[in-house]
Coordinates of C-alpha atoms in Angstrom, one line a residue:
M499 CA -3.8 1.5 -34.2
N500 CA -0.1 0.6 -34.0
N501 CA 1.1 -2.2 -31.9
P502 CA 0.0 -1.5 -28.3
I503 CA 2.5 -0.2 -25.9
L504 CA 2.6 -1.7 -22.4
G505 CA 2.8 0.7 -19.5
I506 CA 4.8 -0.8 -16.6
D507 CA 5.1 0.5 -13.1
F508 CA 8.0 -1.5 -11.6
G509 CA 7.8 -0.6 -7.9
T510 CA 10.0 -1.3 -4.9
T511 CA 7.4 -3.6 -3.4
N512 CA 4.8 -4.2 -6.2
T513 CA 4.7 -4.1 -10.0
S514 CA 1.7 -3.6 -12.2
A515 CA 1.0 -3.0 -15.9
A516 CA -1.7 -1.8 -18.3
W517 CA -2.3 -1.1 -22.0
F518 CA -4.9 0.1 -24.5
D519 CA -6.2 -2.6 -26.8
S520 CA -7.0 -2.1 -30.6
S521 CA -10.4 -0.8 -29.7
G522 CA -9.0 1.8 -27.4
K523 CA -10.2 0.1 -24.2
L524 CA -7.9 0.2 -21.1
R525 CA -6.8 -3.2 -20.0
I526 CA -5.2 -3.9 -16.6
V527 CA -2.8 -6.9 -16.6
P528 CA -4.3 -9.6 -14.3
V529 CA -1.8 -11.2 -12.0
T530 CA -4.2 -13.6 -10.1
D531 CA -7.9 -14.1 -10.3
R532 CA -8.3 -11.4 -7.6
S533 CA -5.3 -9.1 -8.0
S534 CA -3.6 -6.9 -10.6
I535 CA -0.6 -6.4 -8.3
L536 CA 2.6 -8.5 -8.7
P537 CA 4.9 -8.5 -5.7
S538 CA 8.4 -7.4 -6.8
V539 CA 9.9 -10.5 -5.2
V540 CA 12.1 -13.2 -6.7
W541 CA 12.7 -16.6 -5.1
F542 CA 15.6 -18.6 -6.4
H543 CA 14.3 -22.2 -5.9
T544 CA 17.6 -23.3 -7.4
S545 CA 20.4 -21.2 -9.0
E546 CA 18.6 -21.6 -12.4
K547 CA 14.9 -21.8 -11.4
T548 CA 13.1 -18.8 -10.2
V549 CA 9.6 -18.0 -8.9
I550 CA 8.3 -14.4 -9.1
G551 CA 5.4 -12.7 -7.4
H552 CA 2.9 -13.9 -4.8
A553 CA 4.4 -17.4 -4.5
A554 CA 7.9 -15.9 -4.1
R555 CA 6.7 -13.5 -1.4
S556 CA 5.6 -16.5 0.8
Q557 CA 9.2 -17.7 0.7
I558 CA 10.6 -14.6 2.4
V559 CA 10.2 -16.3 5.7
E560 CA 10.6 -19.9 4.6
D561 CA 13.8 -19.3 2.5
P562 CA 15.0 -15.8 3.3
K563 CA 18.6 -16.3 2.0
N564 CA 17.4 -17.0 -1.5
T565 CA 14.4 -14.7 -1.7
I566 CA 15.0 -11.1 -3.0
Y567 CA 12.6 -8.4 -2.1
E568 CA 12.8 -4.6 -2.4
G569 CA 15.7 -5.2 -4.7
K570 CA 15.0 -1.9 -6.5
R571 CA 16.4 -0.1 -3.5
F572 CA 19.9 -1.4 -4.4
L573 CA 19.7 -1.0 -8.1
T574 CA 22.9 0.8 -9.2
R575 CA 23.9 1.6 -5.6
R576 CA 27.6 1.6 -4.9
F577 CA 28.3 -1.2 -2.5
K578 CA 30.5 1.1 -0.3
S579 CA 27.9 3.8 -0.2
E580 CA 26.4 5.1 3.1
F581 CA 23.0 4.0 2.0
V582 CA 24.1 0.4 1.6
A583 CA 26.0 0.4 4.9
R584 CA 22.9 1.7 6.7
N585 CA 20.4 -0.7 5.1
R586 CA 22.0 -4.0 4.2
D587 CA 21.4 -5.6 7.6
R588 CA 17.7 -5.1 7.3
F589 CA 17.5 -7.8 4.7
A590 CA 17.9 -11.6 5.2
F591 CA 19.5 -12.1 1.8
D592 CA 23.1 -11.4 1.2
I593 CA 24.1 -8.0 -0.4
V594 CA 27.6 -8.2 -1.8
D595 CA 30.1 -6.1 -3.8
G596 CA 29.6 -6.9 -7.5
P597 CA 32.5 -7.0 -9.9
D598 CA 31.8 -3.4 -11.0
G599 CA 31.7 -2.0 -7.4
Y600 CA 27.9 -1.9 -7.4
C601 CA 25.5 -3.9 -5.3
A602 CA 24.7 -7.5 -6.1
T603 CA 23.2 -10.4 -4.2
K604 CA 24.8 -13.8 -3.6
I605 CA 22.5 -16.8 -4.4
R606 CA 24.3 -20.0 -3.3
D607 CA 27.5 -19.9 -5.3
S608 CA 26.4 -17.2 -7.8
V609 CA 26.7 -13.4 -7.6
V610 CA 23.5 -11.9 -9.2
P611 CA 23.4 -8.2 -10.1
F612 CA 20.3 -6.4 -9.0
M613 CA 19.6 -5.4 -12.6
D614 CA 19.1 -9.1 -13.2
I615 CA 16.5 -9.2 -10.4
A616 CA 14.7 -6.2 -12.0
A617 CA 14.7 -7.9 -15.4
L618 CA 13.1 -11.1 -13.9
V619 CA 10.3 -9.0 -12.4
I620 CA 9.7 -7.0 -15.6
D621 CA 9.8 -10.2 -17.7
Q622 CA 7.2 -11.8 -15.5
I623 CA 4.7 -8.9 -15.8
A624 CA 5.4 -8.7 -19.6
T625 CA 4.7 -12.5 -19.8
L626 CA 1.4 -12.1 -17.9
A627 CA 0.5 -9.1 -20.2
A628 CA 1.2 -11.2 -23.3
H629 CA -1.0 -14.0 -21.9
A630 CA -3.8 -11.5 -21.3
A631 CA -3.4 -9.8 -24.7
G632 CA -3.0 -13.0 -26.7
K633 CA 0.3 -11.9 -28.1
P634 CA 3.7 -10.6 -26.8
F635 CA 4.3 -6.9 -26.5
K636 CA 7.2 -5.3 -28.3
D637 CA 7.2 -1.8 -26.8
C638 CA 6.8 -0.4 -23.3
V639 CA 6.7 2.7 -21.2
L640 CA 8.5 2.5 -17.9
T641 CA 7.9 4.6 -14.8
V642 CA 10.6 5.6 -12.3
P643 CA 10.7 7.6 -9.0
V644 CA 11.2 11.3 -9.5
H645 CA 14.7 11.1 -7.9
A646 CA 15.9 8.2 -9.9
S647 CA 19.4 9.0 -11.1
F648 CA 20.5 8.8 -14.7
R649 CA 22.2 5.6 -13.9
Q650 CA 19.1 4.1 -12.4
R651 CA 17.0 5.2 -15.4
A652 CA 19.6 3.6 -17.7
A653 CA 19.6 0.4 -15.6
M654 CA 15.8 0.2 -15.8
R655 CA 15.9 0.6 -19.5
L656 CA 18.5 -2.1 -19.9
A657 CA 16.6 -4.5 -17.6
A658 CA 13.5 -4.1 -19.8
E659 CA 15.5 -4.5 -23.0
R660 CA 17.0 -7.7 -21.7
T661 CA 13.4 -9.1 -21.7
G662 CA 13.0 -8.2 -25.4
L663 CA 11.1 -5.0 -24.8
D664 CA 11.9 -1.7 -26.6
V665 CA 11.5 1.1 -24.1
R666 CA 9.7 3.9 -25.9
A667 CA 9.8 6.3 -22.9
I668 CA 10.7 6.6 -19.2
V669 CA 8.4 8.8 -17.2
N670 CA 8.4 9.9 -13.5
E671 CA 5.8 8.1 -11.5
P672 CA 3.8 11.1 -10.3
T673 CA 3.8 12.5 -13.8
A674 CA 2.2 9.2 -15.0
A675 CA -0.4 9.5 -12.2
A676 CA -1.2 13.1 -13.4
L677 CA -1.6 11.8 -17.0
Y678 CA -4.2 9.4 -15.7
Y679 CA -5.9 12.1 -13.7
A680 CA -6.0 14.5 -16.7
N681 CA -7.3 11.8 -19.0
L682 CA -10.2 11.1 -16.6
R683 CA -11.3 14.7 -15.9
H684 CA -9.8 16.9 -18.6
P685 CA -9.3 19.6 -16.0
Q686 CA -7.7 23.1 -16.3
A687 CA -6.1 23.1 -12.9
T688 CA -3.0 23.1 -10.8
V689 CA -2.5 19.7 -9.0
L690 CA 0.0 18.3 -6.6
V691 CA 0.7 14.6 -6.9
F692 CA 1.5 13.1 -3.5
D693 CA 3.0 9.7 -4.3
L694 CA 3.9 7.6 -1.2
G695 CA 4.7 4.1 -2.3
G696 CA 6.6 1.2 -0.7
G697 CA 10.1 2.6 -1.1
T698 CA 10.1 6.3 -2.0
F699 CA 8.1 9.5 -1.7
D700 CA 7.6 11.9 -4.6
A701 CA 5.8 15.2 -4.7
T702 CA 5.2 16.8 -8.1
L703 CA 3.4 20.0 -8.9
M704 CA 1.8 20.2 -12.3
S705 CA -0.3 22.4 -14.5
L706 CA -3.1 20.5 -16.3
K707 CA -4.9 21.9 -19.3
G708 CA -7.3 19.4 -20.9
K709 CA -5.1 16.3 -21.4
Q710 CA -1.8 18.3 -21.4
V711 CA 0.4 18.0 -18.4
K712 CA 3.2 20.4 -17.6
V713 CA 5.5 19.7 -14.6
L714 CA 6.2 22.9 -12.6
A715 CA 8.3 21.6 -9.8
T716 CA 9.2 18.2 -8.3
G717 CA 10.8 16.9 -5.1
G718 CA 10.3 14.3 -2.4
D719 CA 12.3 11.9 -0.3
A720 CA 14.1 9.0 -1.9
F721 CA 14.4 7.3 1.5
L722 CA 10.8 7.5 2.7
G723 CA 8.2 4.9 1.9
G724 CA 5.6 2.5 3.3
S725 CA 8.4 0.2 4.5
N726 CA 9.6 3.0 6.9
F727 CA 6.2 2.9 8.5
D728 CA 6.5 -0.9 8.9
S729 CA 9.9 -0.5 10.4
A730 CA 8.6 1.9 13.0
I731 CA 6.0 -0.7 14.1
V732 CA 8.7 -3.4 14.2
S733 CA 10.9 -1.2 16.4
L734 CA 7.9 -0.7 18.8
L735 CA 7.2 -4.5 18.9
T736 CA 10.8 -5.5 19.5
Q737 CA 11.2 -3.0 22.3
S738 CA 8.1 -4.1 24.0
F739 CA 9.1 -7.8 23.6
R740 CA 12.6 -7.0 25.0
D741 CA 11.0 -5.2 28.0
K742 CA 8.8 -8.2 28.8
T743 CA 11.2 -11.1 28.1
G744 CA 14.7 -9.6 28.0
I745 CA 15.2 -11.1 24.5
D746 CA 16.5 -9.0 21.6
L747 CA 14.7 -10.2 18.5
N748 CA 17.0 -8.0 16.3
E749 CA 19.6 -10.8 16.4
S750 CA 17.6 -13.0 13.9
R751 CA 17.0 -11.7 10.4
V752 CA 14.3 -14.4 9.9
V753 CA 12.4 -13.3 13.0
M754 CA 12.7 -9.7 11.9
Q755 CA 11.2 -10.5 8.6
R756 CA 8.3 -12.2 10.3
L757 CA 7.8 -9.1 12.3
A758 CA 7.9 -6.9 9.2
F759 CA 5.1 -9.0 7.6
A760 CA 3.1 -8.7 10.8
A761 CA 3.7 -5.0 11.0
E762 CA 2.5 -4.4 7.5
S763 CA -0.7 -6.3 8.2
A764 CA -1.3 -4.4 11.4
K765 CA -0.7 -1.1 9.6
I766 CA -3.3 -2.0 6.9
A767 CA -5.8 -3.2 9.5
L768 CA -5.5 0.1 11.4
S769 CA -6.6 2.1 8.4
S770 CA -10.1 0.8 9.0
R771 CA -10.0 -0.2 12.7
D772 CA -9.1 1.5 16.0
E773 CA -7.0 -1.4 17.2
T774 CA -5.6 -4.7 16.1
R775 CA -3.8 -7.7 17.6
V776 CA -0.3 -8.6 16.5
R777 CA 0.4 -12.2 17.3
I778 CA 3.4 -14.3 16.1
P779 CA 3.5 -17.8 17.6
C780 CA 6.8 -19.4 18.6
V781 CA 8.8 -16.3 17.7
V782 CA 11.8 -17.5 19.8
Q783 CA 12.9 -20.0 22.4
K784 CA 13.7 -19.3 26.0
D785 CA 14.7 -21.8 28.6
G786 CA 13.7 -24.6 26.3
Q787 CA 10.2 -23.2 25.8
F788 CA 8.7 -21.4 22.8
V789 CA 7.7 -17.8 23.4
D790 CA 4.9 -16.0 21.4
L791 CA 4.8 -12.3 20.5
D792 CA 1.4 -11.0 21.4
E793 CA 0.6 -7.3 21.3
T794 CA -2.3 -5.1 20.8
L795 CA -1.6 -2.0 18.7
T796 CA -4.0 0.9 18.5
R797 CA -4.4 3.5 15.7
A798 CA -3.5 6.2 18.2
Q799 CA -0.2 4.5 19.0
L800 CA 0.6 4.1 15.4
E801 CA -0.2 7.7 14.6
D802 CA 2.1 8.9 17.4
L803 CA 4.8 6.5 16.1
V804 CA 4.8 7.7 12.5
T805 CA 4.2 11.4 13.0
P806 CA 7.8 12.2 12.2
L807 CA 7.5 10.3 8.9
I808 CA 4.3 12.1 7.9
E809 CA 5.9 15.4 8.7
R810 CA 8.8 14.5 6.4
S811 CA 6.4 14.1 3.6
I812 CA 4.7 17.4 4.4
G813 CA 8.0 19.2 4.5
A814 CA 8.9 17.8 1.0
C815 CA 5.5 19.1 -0.3
E816 CA 6.2 22.5 1.1
D817 CA 9.6 22.6 -0.6
V818 CA 8.0 21.7 -3.9
L819 CA 5.4 24.5 -3.6
A820 CA 8.1 27.0 -2.6
K821 CA 10.1 26.1 -5.7
A822 CA 7.1 27.1 -7.8
G823 CA 6.2 30.2 -5.6
L824 CA 2.8 28.8 -4.6
K825 CA 1.0 28.0 -1.4
A826 CA -1.3 25.0 -0.6
D827 CA -4.5 27.1 -1.1
Q828 CA -3.4 27.8 -4.7
V829 CA -3.4 24.1 -5.5
D830 CA -6.8 23.0 -7.0
E831 CA -6.4 19.3 -6.1
L832 CA -4.1 16.9 -4.3
V833 CA -3.8 13.6 -6.2
L834 CA -3.0 10.7 -3.8
V835 CA -1.0 7.8 -5.2
G836 CA 0.7 4.9 -3.5
G837 CA -0.8 2.4 -1.0
Q838 CA 0.5 4.3 2.0
T839 CA -1.8 7.2 1.2
R840 CA -4.7 5.1 2.4
M841 CA -3.6 5.8 6.0
P842 CA -6.2 8.1 7.6
A843 CA -3.5 10.1 9.5
I844 CA -1.9 11.1 6.3
R845 CA -5.1 12.3 4.8
N846 CA -6.0 14.2 8.0
R847 CA -2.6 15.9 7.9
L848 CA -3.3 17.1 4.3
T849 CA -6.7 18.8 4.9
H850 CA -5.2 22.2 4.3
F851 CA -5.5 21.3 0.6
K852 CA -8.8 22.2 -1.1
R853 CA -9.7 18.7 -2.5
F854 CA -8.3 15.2 -2.6
S855 CA -8.7 12.9 -5.6
E856 CA -10.9 9.9 -4.8
D857 CA -10.0 6.3 -5.3
R858 CA -12.5 5.9 -8.1
E859 CA -10.8 8.8 -9.9
V860 CA -7.1 7.8 -9.4
H861 CA -6.5 4.3 -8.1
P862 CA -3.7 4.6 -5.5
E863 CA -2.0 1.3 -6.5
L864 CA -2.8 1.2 -10.2
G865 CA -2.8 4.9 -11.2
V866 CA 0.9 5.0 -12.2
C867 CA 0.8 2.0 -14.5
I868 CA -2.5 3.4 -16.1
G869 CA -0.7 6.7 -16.7
A870 CA 2.2 4.9 -18.3
A871 CA -0.3 3.1 -20.6
I872 CA -1.9 6.5 -21.5
L873 CA 1.5 7.8 -22.5
G874 CA 2.1 4.7 -24.6
R875 CA -1.3 5.3 -26.3
N876 CA -0.3 8.9 -26.9
L877 CA 3.0 7.9 -28.4
N878 CA 1.2 5.6 -30.8
R879 CA -1.0 8.5 -31.8
G880 CA 2.0 10.8 -32.4
T881 CA 1.3 13.0 -29.4
V882 CA 2.8 13.1 -25.9
G883 CA 0.7 15.6 -23.9
L884 CA 3.5 16.0 -21.4
T885 CA 6.3 18.4 -20.4
D886 CA 8.6 17.1 -17.7
V887 CA 11.5 18.6 -15.7
T888 CA 14.9 17.6 -14.5
P889 CA 14.7 16.1 -11.0
M890 CA 18.1 17.3 -9.9
S891 CA 20.9 19.4 -11.2
I892 CA 23.5 18.5 -13.8
S893 CA 26.9 19.8 -13.0
V894 CA 30.3 20.0 -14.6
M895 CA 33.6 19.7 -12.7
M896 CA 36.9 21.0 -14.0
P897 CA 40.3 19.6 -13.3
G898 CA 41.2 20.7 -9.7
G899 CA 37.6 20.3 -8.5
V900 CA 36.1 23.6 -9.6
T901 CA 32.4 22.8 -10.0
F902 CA 29.5 24.7 -11.5
E903 CA 25.8 23.9 -12.2
A904 CA 25.1 23.5 -15.9
I905 CA 21.4 22.6 -15.8
A906 CA 19.4 23.5 -12.7
P907 CA 16.8 21.2 -11.1
N908 CA 13.2 21.6 -12.3
T909 CA 14.4 22.8 -15.7
P910 CA 11.9 21.8 -18.4
V911 CA 13.0 19.1 -20.8
P912 CA 14.1 19.0 -23.5
C913 CA 16.7 21.7 -22.9
R914 CA 20.0 22.9 -24.2
R915 CA 22.8 24.7 -22.4
K916 CA 26.0 26.4 -23.5
I917 CA 28.8 26.7 -21.1
S918 CA 32.0 28.7 -21.8
I919 CA 34.9 26.7 -20.3
E920 CA 37.4 29.3 -18.9
G921 CA 40.7 28.8 -17.1
L922 CA 41.7 25.5 -18.6
P923 CA 45.2 24.3 -17.6
P924 CA 47.8 24.7 -20.4
W925 CA 48.2 20.9 -20.9
Q926 CA 48.9 19.4 -24.3
A927 CA 47.1 16.2 -23.3
P928 CA 43.2 16.1 -23.5
I929 CA 41.6 17.7 -20.5
P930 CA 38.7 15.9 -18.8
L931 CA 35.4 17.5 -17.8
A932 CA 33.3 15.3 -15.4
I933 CA 29.5 15.6 -15.8
F934 CA 27.5 14.4 -12.9
E935 CA 24.2 14.8 -11.0
A936 CA 23.9 17.3 -8.1
V937 CA 26.1 20.3 -7.6
D938 CA 27.7 18.9 -4.4
S939 CA 31.0 17.5 -5.6
A940 CA 31.8 16.0 -2.2
A941 CA 28.6 13.9 -2.0
I942 CA 29.5 10.3 -1.5
D943 CA 26.7 8.9 -3.6
R944 CA 26.8 11.4 -6.5
E945 CA 26.5 9.8 -9.9
V946 CA 29.2 10.7 -12.4
F947 CA 27.7 9.5 -15.6
G948 CA 30.1 10.9 -18.2
T949 CA 33.3 12.6 -19.1
V950 CA 34.0 14.9 -22.0
M951 CA 37.6 15.1 -23.1
I952 CA 38.7 18.5 -24.5
G953 CA 41.7 18.1 -26.8
P954 CA 44.2 20.9 -27.7
E955 CA 42.4 21.6 -31.0
F956 CA 39.5 23.1 -29.0
R957 CA 41.7 25.5 -27.2
V958 CA 43.6 27.2 -30.0
K959 CA 41.0 29.9 -30.7
G960 CA 40.0 30.9 -27.2
A961 CA 37.8 29.4 -24.5
P962 CA 35.9 26.4 -25.9
T963 CA 32.2 26.1 -25.4
L964 CA 30.5 23.0 -24.1
H965 CA 27.0 22.4 -25.5
L966 CA 24.7 20.0 -23.5
D967 CA 21.4 18.7 -25.0
L968 CA 19.0 16.9 -22.6
A969 CA 16.3 15.0 -24.5
P970 CA 12.8 14.3 -23.3
D971 CA 13.8 10.7 -22.4
F972 CA 16.6 12.2 -20.2
K973 CA 19.4 11.1 -22.6
L974 CA 22.3 13.6 -22.6
K975 CA 24.4 14.6 -25.6
A976 CA 27.5 16.8 -25.7
R977 CA 29.2 19.0 -28.3
L978 CA 32.1 21.3 -28.3
S979 CA 32.9 24.5 -30.3
T980 CA 36.1 26.5 -30.5
G981 CA 35.7 30.3 -30.1
N982 CA 33.4 31.2 -33.0
G983 CA 34.0 28.0 -34.8
P984 CA 31.4 25.3 -35.6
E985 CA 30.1 22.8 -33.1
T986 CA 31.7 19.4 -33.1
A987 CA 29.9 16.4 -31.6
V988 CA 32.1 14.7 -29.0
P989 CA 31.4 11.4 -27.2
I990 CA 30.7 11.4 -23.5
V991 CA 32.8 8.6 -22.1
E992 CA 29.9 6.8 -20.4
V993 CA 30.2 4.6 -17.4
K994 CA 28.9 1.2 -18.5
I995 CA 25.7 0.0 -16.8
G996 CA 25.7 -3.7 -16.2
K997 CA 27.3 -6.2 -18.5

């Protein structure tokens, strides 16, 4: 067998990894004696010294300014975007405008890009894997949310490469979970992967034949995850505390983080109990006296509270089924991935599907990294067993703003498209064609990831043709041809990712 390939699931809240050893046995990377989950948290003890994982997570309350958590949410986000304006105040650490216009964090006197945070977490899980395997890994497979942009995929690749890893493939998280499922059961079935993790929700419909996985349609909600459920509980607790004491806890980021921890613990407890007590001693001072937060939260209260969030996930599933022209009763199995899917209310809402995967079949927290390891093993064997699709459209914009869709969402990859470029202005200078994700040219957060320059030589024999090739790893190449002339490779002027 070739050198093993490490499958890494770098998540918003947690990271895990797995590989197949030389004997073909699946190995999960141990993080502690009792856990295979590494919290995706980085604590800067000093500007140069960092602590990553469980020990760092304990510092979120103790040293909130210098402890970075859920940093993946801000990876390649424009600082002036609506998403950042809406979410930056939720976090106790500083989110600042980096030198390239993208989000960074300020640690003491240093500005640290979020790609550096990602690299630290990936390096930590790779170090733990090397310790478990007895030697360092050279290659890896990375997983990303379905709606990860091209820029985010490129940033993830660069973050891993900074640690010395060669990224052999990048695979969508639900697709990796389906690979795991297919490897276990060798089914011939249509499955829908329901992936509700800490930061995002993905729904992907797939056709499985033996160990072959073909993605039929994909969708989800990039702004829905387990942390939204926690935030709903926090809002309930702060409102109740305000009603009782007249004190607004929202004014302290540190207090709000303590509440977030308590909310997450309460949510987990209510998956197996009918009620739980939420108590935070000395949460604030009033009239010189410390005041405790002490509430009892019931499962019924929680379910009423998060019903809108659950319905958002159901709506996204229905959209994915509609894209494929199927209904829920035509899906053979629903594969549940992500820790939030342990919530009984979610499972109860999905009973219109024929069958759920069980935890022993697809582990909610580890299924994605195992699927990535399976893809790594397949790559070593010279097989892939996977056909993926584009998560969103790829569009081209002409000078003046005329925009058209070049590659539609849910197009199988690899793919090639030819577009005849009509109506170009009669300029002697090169004419730029902007290539970006999503057809909405007015979207604030759209990702322009390249520009093709059409020189005069391409316009002398009629309308030039733009050729776009999208590879299985979602790398895009462009070529031009003139009239009936030969194709000529042209560079896409790429926006640089990171330094």
